[in-house]
Short mmCIF file of C-alpha atoms (C1' of nucleotides) in Angstrom, two decimals:
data_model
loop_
_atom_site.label_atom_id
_atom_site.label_comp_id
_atom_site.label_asym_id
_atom_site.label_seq_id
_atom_site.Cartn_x
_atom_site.Cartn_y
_atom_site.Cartn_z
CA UNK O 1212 69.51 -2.31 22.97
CA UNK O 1213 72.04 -4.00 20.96
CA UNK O 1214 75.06 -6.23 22.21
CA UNK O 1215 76.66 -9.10 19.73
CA UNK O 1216 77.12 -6.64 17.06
CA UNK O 1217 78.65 -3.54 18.75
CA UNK O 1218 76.49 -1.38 16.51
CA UNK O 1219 75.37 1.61 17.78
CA UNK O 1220 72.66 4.40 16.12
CA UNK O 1221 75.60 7.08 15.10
CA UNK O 1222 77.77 4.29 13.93
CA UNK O 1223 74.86 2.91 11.88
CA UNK O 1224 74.62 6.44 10.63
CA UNK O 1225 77.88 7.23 9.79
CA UNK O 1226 78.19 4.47 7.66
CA UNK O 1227 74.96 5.55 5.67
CA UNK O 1228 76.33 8.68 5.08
CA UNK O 1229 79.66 7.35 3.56
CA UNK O 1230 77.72 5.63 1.31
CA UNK O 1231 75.18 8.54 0.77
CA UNK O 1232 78.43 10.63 0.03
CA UNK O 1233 79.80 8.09 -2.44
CA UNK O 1234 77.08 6.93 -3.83
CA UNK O 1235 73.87 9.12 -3.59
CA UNK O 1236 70.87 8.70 -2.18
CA UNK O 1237 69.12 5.95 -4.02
CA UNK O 1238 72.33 3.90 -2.97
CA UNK O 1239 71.38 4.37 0.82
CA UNK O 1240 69.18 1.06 1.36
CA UNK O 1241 68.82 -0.84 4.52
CA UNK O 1242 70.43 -3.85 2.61
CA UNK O 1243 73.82 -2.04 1.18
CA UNK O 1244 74.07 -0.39 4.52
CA UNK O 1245 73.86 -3.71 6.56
CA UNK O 1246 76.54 -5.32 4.11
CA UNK O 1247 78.69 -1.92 4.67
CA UNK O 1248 78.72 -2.98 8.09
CA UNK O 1249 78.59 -6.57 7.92
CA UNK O 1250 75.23 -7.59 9.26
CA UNK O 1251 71.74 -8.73 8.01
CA UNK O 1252 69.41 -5.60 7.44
CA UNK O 1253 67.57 -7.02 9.83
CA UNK O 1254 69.90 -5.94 12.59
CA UNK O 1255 69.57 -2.54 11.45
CA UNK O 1256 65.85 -1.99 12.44
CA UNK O 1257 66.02 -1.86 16.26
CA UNK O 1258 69.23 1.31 16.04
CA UNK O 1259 67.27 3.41 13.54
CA UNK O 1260 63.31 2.31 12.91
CA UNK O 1261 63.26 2.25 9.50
CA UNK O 1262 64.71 3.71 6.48
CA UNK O 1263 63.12 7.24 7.07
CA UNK O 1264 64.97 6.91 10.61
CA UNK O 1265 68.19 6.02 9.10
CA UNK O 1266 67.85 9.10 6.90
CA UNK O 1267 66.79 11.63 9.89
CA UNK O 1268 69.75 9.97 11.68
CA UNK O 1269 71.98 10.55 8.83
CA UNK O 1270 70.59 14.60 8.43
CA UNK O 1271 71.35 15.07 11.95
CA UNK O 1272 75.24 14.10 11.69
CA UNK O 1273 75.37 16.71 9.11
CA UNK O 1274 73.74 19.60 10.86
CA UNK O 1275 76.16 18.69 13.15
CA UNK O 1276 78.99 19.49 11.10
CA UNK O 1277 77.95 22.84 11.15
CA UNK O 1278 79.91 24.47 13.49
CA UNK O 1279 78.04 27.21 16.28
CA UNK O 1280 80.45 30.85 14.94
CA UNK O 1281 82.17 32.84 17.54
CA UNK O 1282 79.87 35.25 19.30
CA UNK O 1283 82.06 38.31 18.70
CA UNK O 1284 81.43 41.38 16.71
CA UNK O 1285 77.82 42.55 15.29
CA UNK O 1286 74.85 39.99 14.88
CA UNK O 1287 75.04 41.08 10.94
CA UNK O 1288 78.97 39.72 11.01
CA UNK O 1289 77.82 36.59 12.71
CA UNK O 1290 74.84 35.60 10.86
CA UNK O 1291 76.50 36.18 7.92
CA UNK O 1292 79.55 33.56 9.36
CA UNK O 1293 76.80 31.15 10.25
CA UNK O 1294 75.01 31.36 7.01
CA UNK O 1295 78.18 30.67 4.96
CA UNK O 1296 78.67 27.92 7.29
CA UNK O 1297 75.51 26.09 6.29
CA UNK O 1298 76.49 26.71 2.93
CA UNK O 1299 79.58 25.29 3.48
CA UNK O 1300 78.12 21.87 4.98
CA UNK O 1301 75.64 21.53 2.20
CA UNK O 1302 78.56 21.87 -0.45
CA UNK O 1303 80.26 18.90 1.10
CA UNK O 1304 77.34 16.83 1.41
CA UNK O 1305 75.29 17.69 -1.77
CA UNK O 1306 73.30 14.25 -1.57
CA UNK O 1307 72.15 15.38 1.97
CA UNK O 1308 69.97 18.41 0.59
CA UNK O 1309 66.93 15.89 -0.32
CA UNK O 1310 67.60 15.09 3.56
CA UNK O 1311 68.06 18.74 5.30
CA UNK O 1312 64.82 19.70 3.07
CA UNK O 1313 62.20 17.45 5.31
CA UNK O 1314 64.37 16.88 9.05
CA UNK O 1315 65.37 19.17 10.59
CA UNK O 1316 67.78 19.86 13.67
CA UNK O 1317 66.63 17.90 16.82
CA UNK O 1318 69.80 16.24 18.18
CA UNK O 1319 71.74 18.02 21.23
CA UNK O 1320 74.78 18.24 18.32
CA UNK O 1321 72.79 19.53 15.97
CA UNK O 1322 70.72 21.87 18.15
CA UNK O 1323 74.25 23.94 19.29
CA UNK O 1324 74.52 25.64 16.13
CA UNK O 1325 70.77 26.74 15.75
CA UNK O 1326 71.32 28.28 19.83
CA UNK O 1327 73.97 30.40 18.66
CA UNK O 1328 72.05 31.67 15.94
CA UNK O 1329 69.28 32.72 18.20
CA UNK O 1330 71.76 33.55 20.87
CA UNK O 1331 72.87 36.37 18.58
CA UNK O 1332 69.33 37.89 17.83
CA UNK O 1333 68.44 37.45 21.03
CA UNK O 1334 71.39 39.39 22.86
CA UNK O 1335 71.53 42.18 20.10
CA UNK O 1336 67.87 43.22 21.37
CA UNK O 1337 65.84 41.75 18.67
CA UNK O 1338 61.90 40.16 20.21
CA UNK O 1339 61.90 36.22 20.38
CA UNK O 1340 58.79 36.27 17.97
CA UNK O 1341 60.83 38.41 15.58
CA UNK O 1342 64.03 36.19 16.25
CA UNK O 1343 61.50 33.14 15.31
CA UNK O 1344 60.47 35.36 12.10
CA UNK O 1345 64.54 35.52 10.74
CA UNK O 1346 65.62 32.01 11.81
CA UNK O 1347 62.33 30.63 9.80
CA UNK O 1348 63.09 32.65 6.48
CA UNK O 1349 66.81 32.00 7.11
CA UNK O 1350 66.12 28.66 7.49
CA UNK O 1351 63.91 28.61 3.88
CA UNK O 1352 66.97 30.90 2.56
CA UNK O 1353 68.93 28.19 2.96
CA UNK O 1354 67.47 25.36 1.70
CA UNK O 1355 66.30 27.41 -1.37
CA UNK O 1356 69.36 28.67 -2.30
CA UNK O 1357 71.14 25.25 -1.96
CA UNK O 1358 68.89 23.80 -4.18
CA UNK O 1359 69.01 26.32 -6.75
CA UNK O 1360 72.92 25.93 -6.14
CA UNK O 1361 73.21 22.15 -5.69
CA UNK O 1362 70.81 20.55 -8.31
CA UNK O 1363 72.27 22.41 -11.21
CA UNK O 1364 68.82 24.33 -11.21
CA UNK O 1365 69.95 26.93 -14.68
CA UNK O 1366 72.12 24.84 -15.80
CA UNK O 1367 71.82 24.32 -19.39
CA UNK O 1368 73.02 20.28 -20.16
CA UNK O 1369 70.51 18.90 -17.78
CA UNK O 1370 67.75 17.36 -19.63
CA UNK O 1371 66.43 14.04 -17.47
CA UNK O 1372 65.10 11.82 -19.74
CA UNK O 1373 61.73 12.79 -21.47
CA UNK O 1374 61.56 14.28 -24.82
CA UNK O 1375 64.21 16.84 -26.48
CA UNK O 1376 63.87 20.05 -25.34
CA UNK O 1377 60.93 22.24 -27.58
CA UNK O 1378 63.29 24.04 -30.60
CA UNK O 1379 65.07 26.71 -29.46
CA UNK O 1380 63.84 28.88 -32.26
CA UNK O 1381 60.55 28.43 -31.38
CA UNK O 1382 61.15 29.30 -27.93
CA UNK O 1383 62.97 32.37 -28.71
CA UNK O 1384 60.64 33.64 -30.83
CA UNK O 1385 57.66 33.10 -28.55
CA UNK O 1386 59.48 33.95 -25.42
CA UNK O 1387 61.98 36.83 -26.21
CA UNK O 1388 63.12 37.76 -22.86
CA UNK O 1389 63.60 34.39 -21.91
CA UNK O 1390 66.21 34.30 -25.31
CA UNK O 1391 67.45 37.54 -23.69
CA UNK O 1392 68.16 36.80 -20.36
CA UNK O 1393 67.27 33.00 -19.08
CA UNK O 1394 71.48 32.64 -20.59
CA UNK O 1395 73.08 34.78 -17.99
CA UNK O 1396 71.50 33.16 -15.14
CA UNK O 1397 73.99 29.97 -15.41
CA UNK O 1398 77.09 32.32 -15.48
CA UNK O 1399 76.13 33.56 -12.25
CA UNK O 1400 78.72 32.87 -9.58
CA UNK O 1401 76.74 31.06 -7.02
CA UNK O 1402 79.18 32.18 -4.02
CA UNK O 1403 78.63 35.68 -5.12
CA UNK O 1404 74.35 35.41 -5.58
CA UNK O 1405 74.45 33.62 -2.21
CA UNK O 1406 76.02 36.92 -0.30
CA UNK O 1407 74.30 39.27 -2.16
CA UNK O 1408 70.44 37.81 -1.39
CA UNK O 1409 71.57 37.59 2.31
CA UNK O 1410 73.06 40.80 2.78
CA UNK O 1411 69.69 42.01 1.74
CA UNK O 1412 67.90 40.26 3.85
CA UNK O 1413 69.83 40.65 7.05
CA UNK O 1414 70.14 44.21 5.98
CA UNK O 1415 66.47 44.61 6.08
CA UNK O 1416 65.81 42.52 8.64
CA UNK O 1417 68.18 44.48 11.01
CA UNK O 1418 66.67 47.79 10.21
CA UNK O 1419 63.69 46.85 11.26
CA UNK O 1420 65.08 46.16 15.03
CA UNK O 1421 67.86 48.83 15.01
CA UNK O 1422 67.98 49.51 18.85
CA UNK O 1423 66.24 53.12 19.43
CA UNK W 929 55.76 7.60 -32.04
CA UNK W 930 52.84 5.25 -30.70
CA UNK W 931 49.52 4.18 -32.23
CA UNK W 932 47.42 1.65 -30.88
CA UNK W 933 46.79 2.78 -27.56
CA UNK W 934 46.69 6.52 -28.50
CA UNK W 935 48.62 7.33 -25.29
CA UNK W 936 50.33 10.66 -25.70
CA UNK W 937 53.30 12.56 -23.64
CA UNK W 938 51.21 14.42 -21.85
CA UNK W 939 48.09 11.77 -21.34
CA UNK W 940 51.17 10.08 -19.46
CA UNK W 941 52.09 12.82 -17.52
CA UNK W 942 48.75 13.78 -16.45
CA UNK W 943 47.66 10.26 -14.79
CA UNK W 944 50.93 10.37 -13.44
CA UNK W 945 50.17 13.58 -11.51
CA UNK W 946 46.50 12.19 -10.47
CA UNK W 947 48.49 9.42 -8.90
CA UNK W 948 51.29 12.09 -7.66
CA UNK W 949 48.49 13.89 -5.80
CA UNK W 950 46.33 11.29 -4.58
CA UNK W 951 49.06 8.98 -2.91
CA UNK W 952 52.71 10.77 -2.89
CA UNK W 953 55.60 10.39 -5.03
CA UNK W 954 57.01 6.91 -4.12
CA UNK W 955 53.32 5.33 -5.61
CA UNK W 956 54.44 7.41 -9.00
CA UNK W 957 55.84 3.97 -10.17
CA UNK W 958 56.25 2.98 -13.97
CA UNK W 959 53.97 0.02 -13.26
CA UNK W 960 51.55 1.81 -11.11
CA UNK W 961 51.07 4.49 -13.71
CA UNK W 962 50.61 1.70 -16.79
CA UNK W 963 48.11 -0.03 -14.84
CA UNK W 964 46.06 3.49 -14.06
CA UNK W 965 46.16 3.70 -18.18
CA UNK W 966 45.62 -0.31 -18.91
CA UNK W 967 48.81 -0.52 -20.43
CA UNK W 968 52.26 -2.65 -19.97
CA UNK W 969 54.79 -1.02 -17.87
CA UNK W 970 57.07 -1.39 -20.99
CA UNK W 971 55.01 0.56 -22.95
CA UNK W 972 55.47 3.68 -21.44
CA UNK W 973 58.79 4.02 -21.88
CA UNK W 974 59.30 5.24 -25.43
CA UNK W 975 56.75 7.93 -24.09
CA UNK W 976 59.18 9.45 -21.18
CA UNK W 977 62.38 7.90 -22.01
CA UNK W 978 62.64 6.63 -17.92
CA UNK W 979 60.78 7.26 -14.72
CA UNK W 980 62.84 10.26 -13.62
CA UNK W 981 61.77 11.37 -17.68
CA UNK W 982 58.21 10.83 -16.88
CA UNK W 983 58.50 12.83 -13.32
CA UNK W 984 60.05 15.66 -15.47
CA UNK W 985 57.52 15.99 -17.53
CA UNK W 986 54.60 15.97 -14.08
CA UNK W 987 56.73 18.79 -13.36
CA UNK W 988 56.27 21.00 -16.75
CA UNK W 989 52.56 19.90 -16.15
CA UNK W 990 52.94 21.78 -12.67
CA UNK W 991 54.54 25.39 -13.90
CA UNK W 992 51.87 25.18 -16.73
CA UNK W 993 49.05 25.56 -13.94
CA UNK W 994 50.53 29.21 -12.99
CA UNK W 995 48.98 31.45 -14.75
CA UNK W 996 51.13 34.74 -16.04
CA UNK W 997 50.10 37.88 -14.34
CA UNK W 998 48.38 40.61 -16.03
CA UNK W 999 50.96 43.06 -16.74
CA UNK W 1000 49.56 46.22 -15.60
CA UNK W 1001 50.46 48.11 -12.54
CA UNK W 1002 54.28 48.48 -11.12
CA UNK W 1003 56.68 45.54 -11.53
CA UNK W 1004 57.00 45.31 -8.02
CA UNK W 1005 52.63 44.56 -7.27
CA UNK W 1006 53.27 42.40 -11.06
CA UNK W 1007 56.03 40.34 -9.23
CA UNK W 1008 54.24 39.72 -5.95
CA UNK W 1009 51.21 38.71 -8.02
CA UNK W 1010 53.48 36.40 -9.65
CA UNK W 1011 54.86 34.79 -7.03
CA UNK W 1012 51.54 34.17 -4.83
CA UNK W 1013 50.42 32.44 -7.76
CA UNK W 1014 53.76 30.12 -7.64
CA UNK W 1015 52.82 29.35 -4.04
CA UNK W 1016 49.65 29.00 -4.64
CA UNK W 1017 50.27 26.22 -7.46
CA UNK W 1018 52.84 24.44 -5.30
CA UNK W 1019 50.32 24.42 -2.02
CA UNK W 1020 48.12 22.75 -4.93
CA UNK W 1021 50.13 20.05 -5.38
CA UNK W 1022 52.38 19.67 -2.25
CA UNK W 1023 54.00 16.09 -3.43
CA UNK W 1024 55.38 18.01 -6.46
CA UNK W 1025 57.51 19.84 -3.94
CA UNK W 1026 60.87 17.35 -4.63
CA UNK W 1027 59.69 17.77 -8.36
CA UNK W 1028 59.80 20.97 -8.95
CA UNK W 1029 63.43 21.07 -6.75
CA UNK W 1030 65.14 19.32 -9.64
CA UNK W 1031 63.55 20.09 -12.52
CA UNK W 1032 63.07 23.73 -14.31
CA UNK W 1033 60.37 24.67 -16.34
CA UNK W 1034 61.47 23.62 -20.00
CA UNK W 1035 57.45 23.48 -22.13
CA UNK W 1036 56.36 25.93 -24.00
CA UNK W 1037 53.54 25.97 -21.40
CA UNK W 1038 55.68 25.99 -18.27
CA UNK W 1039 58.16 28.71 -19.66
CA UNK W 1040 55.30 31.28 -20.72
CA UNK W 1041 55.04 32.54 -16.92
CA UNK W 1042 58.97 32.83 -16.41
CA UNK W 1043 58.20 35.24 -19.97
CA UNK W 1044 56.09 37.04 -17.81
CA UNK W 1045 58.59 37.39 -15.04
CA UNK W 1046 61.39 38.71 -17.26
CA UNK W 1047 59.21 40.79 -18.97
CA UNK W 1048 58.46 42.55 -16.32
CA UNK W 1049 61.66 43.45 -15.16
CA UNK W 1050 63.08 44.95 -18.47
CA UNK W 1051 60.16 46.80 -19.05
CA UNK W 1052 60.79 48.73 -15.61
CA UNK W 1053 64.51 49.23 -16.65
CA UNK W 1054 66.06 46.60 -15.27
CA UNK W 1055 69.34 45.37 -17.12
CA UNK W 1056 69.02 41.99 -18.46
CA UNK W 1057 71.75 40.88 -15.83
CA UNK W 1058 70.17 41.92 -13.09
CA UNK W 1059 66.98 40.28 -14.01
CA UNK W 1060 68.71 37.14 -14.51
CA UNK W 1061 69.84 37.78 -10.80
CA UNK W 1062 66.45 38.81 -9.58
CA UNK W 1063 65.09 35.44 -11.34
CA UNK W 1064 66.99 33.35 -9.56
CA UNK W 1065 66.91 34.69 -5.85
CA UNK W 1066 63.03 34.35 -6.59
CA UNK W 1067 63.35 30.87 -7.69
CA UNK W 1068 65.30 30.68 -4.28
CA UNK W 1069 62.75 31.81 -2.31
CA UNK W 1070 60.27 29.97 -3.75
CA UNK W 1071 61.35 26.53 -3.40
CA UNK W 1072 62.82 27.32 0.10
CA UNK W 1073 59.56 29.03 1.22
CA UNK W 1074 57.85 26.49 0.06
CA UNK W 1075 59.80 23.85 1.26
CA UNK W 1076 59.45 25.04 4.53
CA UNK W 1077 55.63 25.23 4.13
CA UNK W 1078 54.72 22.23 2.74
CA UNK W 1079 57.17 19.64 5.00
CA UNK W 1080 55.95 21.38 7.70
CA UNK W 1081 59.64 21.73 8.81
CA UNK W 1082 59.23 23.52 12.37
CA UNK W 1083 55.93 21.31 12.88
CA UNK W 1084 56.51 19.89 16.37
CA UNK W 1085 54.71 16.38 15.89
CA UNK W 1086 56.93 15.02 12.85
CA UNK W 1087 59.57 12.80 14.51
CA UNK W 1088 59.57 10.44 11.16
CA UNK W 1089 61.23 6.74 12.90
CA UNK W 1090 64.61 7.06 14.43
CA UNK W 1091 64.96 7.52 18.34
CA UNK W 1092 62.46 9.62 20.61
CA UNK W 1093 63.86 13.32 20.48
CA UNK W 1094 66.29 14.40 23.53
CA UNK W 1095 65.00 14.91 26.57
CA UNK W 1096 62.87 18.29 26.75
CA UNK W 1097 64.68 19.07 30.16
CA UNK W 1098 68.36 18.79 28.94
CA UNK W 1099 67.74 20.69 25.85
CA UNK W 1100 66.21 23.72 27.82
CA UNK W 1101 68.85 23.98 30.11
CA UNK W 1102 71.71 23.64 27.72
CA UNK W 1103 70.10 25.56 24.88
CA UNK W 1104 67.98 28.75 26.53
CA UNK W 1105 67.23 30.43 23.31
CA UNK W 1106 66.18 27.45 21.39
CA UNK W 1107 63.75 26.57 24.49
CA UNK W 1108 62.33 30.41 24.04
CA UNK W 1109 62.34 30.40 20.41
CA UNK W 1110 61.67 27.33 18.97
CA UNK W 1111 57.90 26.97 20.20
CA UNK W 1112 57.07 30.17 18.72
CA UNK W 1113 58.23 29.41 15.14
CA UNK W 1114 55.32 26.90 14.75
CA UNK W 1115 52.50 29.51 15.19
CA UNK W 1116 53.72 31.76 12.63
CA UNK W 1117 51.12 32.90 9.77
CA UNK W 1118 52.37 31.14 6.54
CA UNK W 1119 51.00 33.55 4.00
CA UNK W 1120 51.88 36.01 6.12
CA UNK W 1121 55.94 35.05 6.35
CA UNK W 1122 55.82 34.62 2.83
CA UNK W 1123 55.09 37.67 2.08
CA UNK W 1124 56.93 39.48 4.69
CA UNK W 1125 59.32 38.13 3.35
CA UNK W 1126 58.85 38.45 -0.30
CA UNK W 1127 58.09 42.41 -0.04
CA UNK W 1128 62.18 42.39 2.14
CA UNK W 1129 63.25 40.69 -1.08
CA UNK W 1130 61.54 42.86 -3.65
CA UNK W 1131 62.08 46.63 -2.18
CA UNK W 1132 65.83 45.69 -1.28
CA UNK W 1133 66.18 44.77 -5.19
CA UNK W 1134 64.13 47.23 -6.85
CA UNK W 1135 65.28 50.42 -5.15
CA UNK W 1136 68.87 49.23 -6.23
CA UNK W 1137 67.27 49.69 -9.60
CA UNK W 1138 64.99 52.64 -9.10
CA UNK W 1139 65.46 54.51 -12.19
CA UNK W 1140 67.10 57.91 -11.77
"C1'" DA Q 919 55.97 -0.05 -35.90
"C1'" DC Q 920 54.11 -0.70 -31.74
"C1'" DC Q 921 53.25 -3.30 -27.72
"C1'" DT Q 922 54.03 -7.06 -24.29
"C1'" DG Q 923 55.52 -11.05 -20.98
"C1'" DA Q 924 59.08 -13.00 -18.78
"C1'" DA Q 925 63.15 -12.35 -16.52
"C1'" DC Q 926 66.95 -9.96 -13.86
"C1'" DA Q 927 68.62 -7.64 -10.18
"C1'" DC Q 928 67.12 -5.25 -6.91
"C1'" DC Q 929 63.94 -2.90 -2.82
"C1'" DG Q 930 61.63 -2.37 2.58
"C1'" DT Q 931 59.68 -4.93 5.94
"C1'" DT Q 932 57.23 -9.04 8.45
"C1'" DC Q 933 57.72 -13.07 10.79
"C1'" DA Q 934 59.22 -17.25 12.68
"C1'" DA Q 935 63.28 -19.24 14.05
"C1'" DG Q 936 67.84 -19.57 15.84
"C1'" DT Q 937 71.57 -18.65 19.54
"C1'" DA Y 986 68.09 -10.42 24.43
"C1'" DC Y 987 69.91 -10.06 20.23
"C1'" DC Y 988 70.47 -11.40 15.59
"C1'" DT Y 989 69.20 -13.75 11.18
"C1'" DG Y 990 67.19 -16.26 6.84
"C1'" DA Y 991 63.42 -16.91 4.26
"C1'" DA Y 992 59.54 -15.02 2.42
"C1'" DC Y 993 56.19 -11.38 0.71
"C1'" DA Y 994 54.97 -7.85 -2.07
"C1'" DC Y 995 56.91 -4.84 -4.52
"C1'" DC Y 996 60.52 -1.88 -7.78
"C1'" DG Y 997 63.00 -0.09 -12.79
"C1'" DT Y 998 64.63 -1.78 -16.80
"C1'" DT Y 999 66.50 -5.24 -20.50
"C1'" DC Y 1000 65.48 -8.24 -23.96
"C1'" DA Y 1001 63.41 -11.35 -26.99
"C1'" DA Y 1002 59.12 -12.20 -28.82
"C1'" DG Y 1003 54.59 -11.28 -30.54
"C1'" DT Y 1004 51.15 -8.73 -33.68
#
DNA sequence: ACCTGAACACCGTTCAAGT
DNA sequence: ACCTGAACACCGTTCAAGT
């Protein structure tokens, strides 16, 4: 639709996620994205809707930096490469995960990499409602253990705003395995958690569609 | 610190979730919330130190509603209880969903069911390590699960702004599987996925820890 | 000590107008 | 047809002032 500017939707996109990058989310309005590019914000409307458009715009550029895994070797090997893929693409685009949380893949870019994870259920023999099944709990693997990942979830300096903490005497006295074991859980090595909870789910997936 | 209002923390916190649930989390402003209690915006500030304080402390009001599960029976029936009760407390409040992504439970209230949680897992033998491992692949799964509940991620209407989707046609014939697959992901059972797979989760890491 | 009003620097979006 | 400026109805938060 457009002409004067030379805008187009991806381009308009693009620059949001620069700035979404740099910046963080609440930085991503329709005014400091229209300056970014040097137009009103009006001119923004008719490439992207609204703001919720730019932001589904934006998610879709980074599922398709996700990139579809060779189809070679057992669908446990590949899964596995796709998942740590995902991972991968979250890590670079931490401000995204808000984003990847309520859009999800729906361009023809974005769609390649979700075919070749069904591809690879599908071919090793596995039922399309089954394959359904794994990609939805794969999918909620994913975002889950981003988030737990990504926002600092354990970790111990992050207290928002609000009141101090409740004394950590009282706490431990009330709540002893929480003393005991609620401190190990930031020393956790997040690459290491994030294999170990999918191996056991692919492994146990799998078994259940073991040909014969 | 106040007086002649007699507004409280938690008086706050609760009108702020009335509003959270009623109308979503962008009408959880600091003004809309004063007006619901007759107050100045300004005054609620020495109350939740800023708005991201005051949607930390909705959230501890959120993990106080699950109740801790009796703790009789195996850890493995305990945990399940446990975690349909976190789903059911999230489907409660669905617009808590972003909440509960960024902030942990931190009360004396909230923490008393992650007590239960923990205690449940030593009890059964567990090393305190693992436990801390097992905590926080469930707090995974929970937000992920939940996540992809509550958005209604594979829900085919949602296309929020932004261009119309690709054309059916083009993505069937360039992506087979995802034109076989993708319908059926929308018909699956929620309760039932969630704990399909909850119980993959929960017999993969307890018979790693089976004692003997 | 506790509360408030005015002000500052922002938002998304509508609408009428410009080219 | 495409782009824009002004305006509307909001934000969170600072600060000086009131009681």
């Amino acid at each position: 639709m457009p002409k004067r500017t030379g805008l187009t939707t991806p381009a308009v996109a693009r620059a949001a996620l620069a700035l979404l990058d740099a910046e963080g989310l609440e930085s991503v309005t329709m005014r400091r994205v229209a300056a970014e590019l040097d137009v009103s914000p009006m001119t923004l409307y008719p490439y992207v809707g609204d703001r919720e458009g730019l932001l589904d715009e934006v998610t879709q550029l980074v599922y398709a930096e996700m990139a579809a895994p060779a189809d070679e070797g057992g669908p446990r090997e590949t899964l596995r490469t796709l998942m740590r893929e995902v991972r991968r693409v979250l890590l670079a685009h931490p401000n995204a995960l808000p984003l990847v949380a309520r859009h999800r893949p729906r361009t023809v870019e974005a769609l390649a990499f979700v075919e070749a994870g069904y591809r690879t259920l599908r071919r090793s023999g596995v039922p399309a409602l089954e394959v359904a099944r794994c990609y939805r709990a794969l999918a909620a693997y994913s975002i889950g253990t981003a988030t737990v990942e990504i926002t600092g979830y354990f970790d111990a300096a992050r207290s928002p705003g609000g009141r101090p903490p409740p004394d950590p005497g009282e706490v431990a006295a009330r709540f002893p395995h929480v003393a005991e074991v609620a401190p190990l859980v930031p020393g956790l090595d997040d690459a290491d958690e994030f294999d170990y909870g999918l191996d056991l789910t692919l492994d146990a997936f799998l078994a259940r569609h073991r040909p014969g």
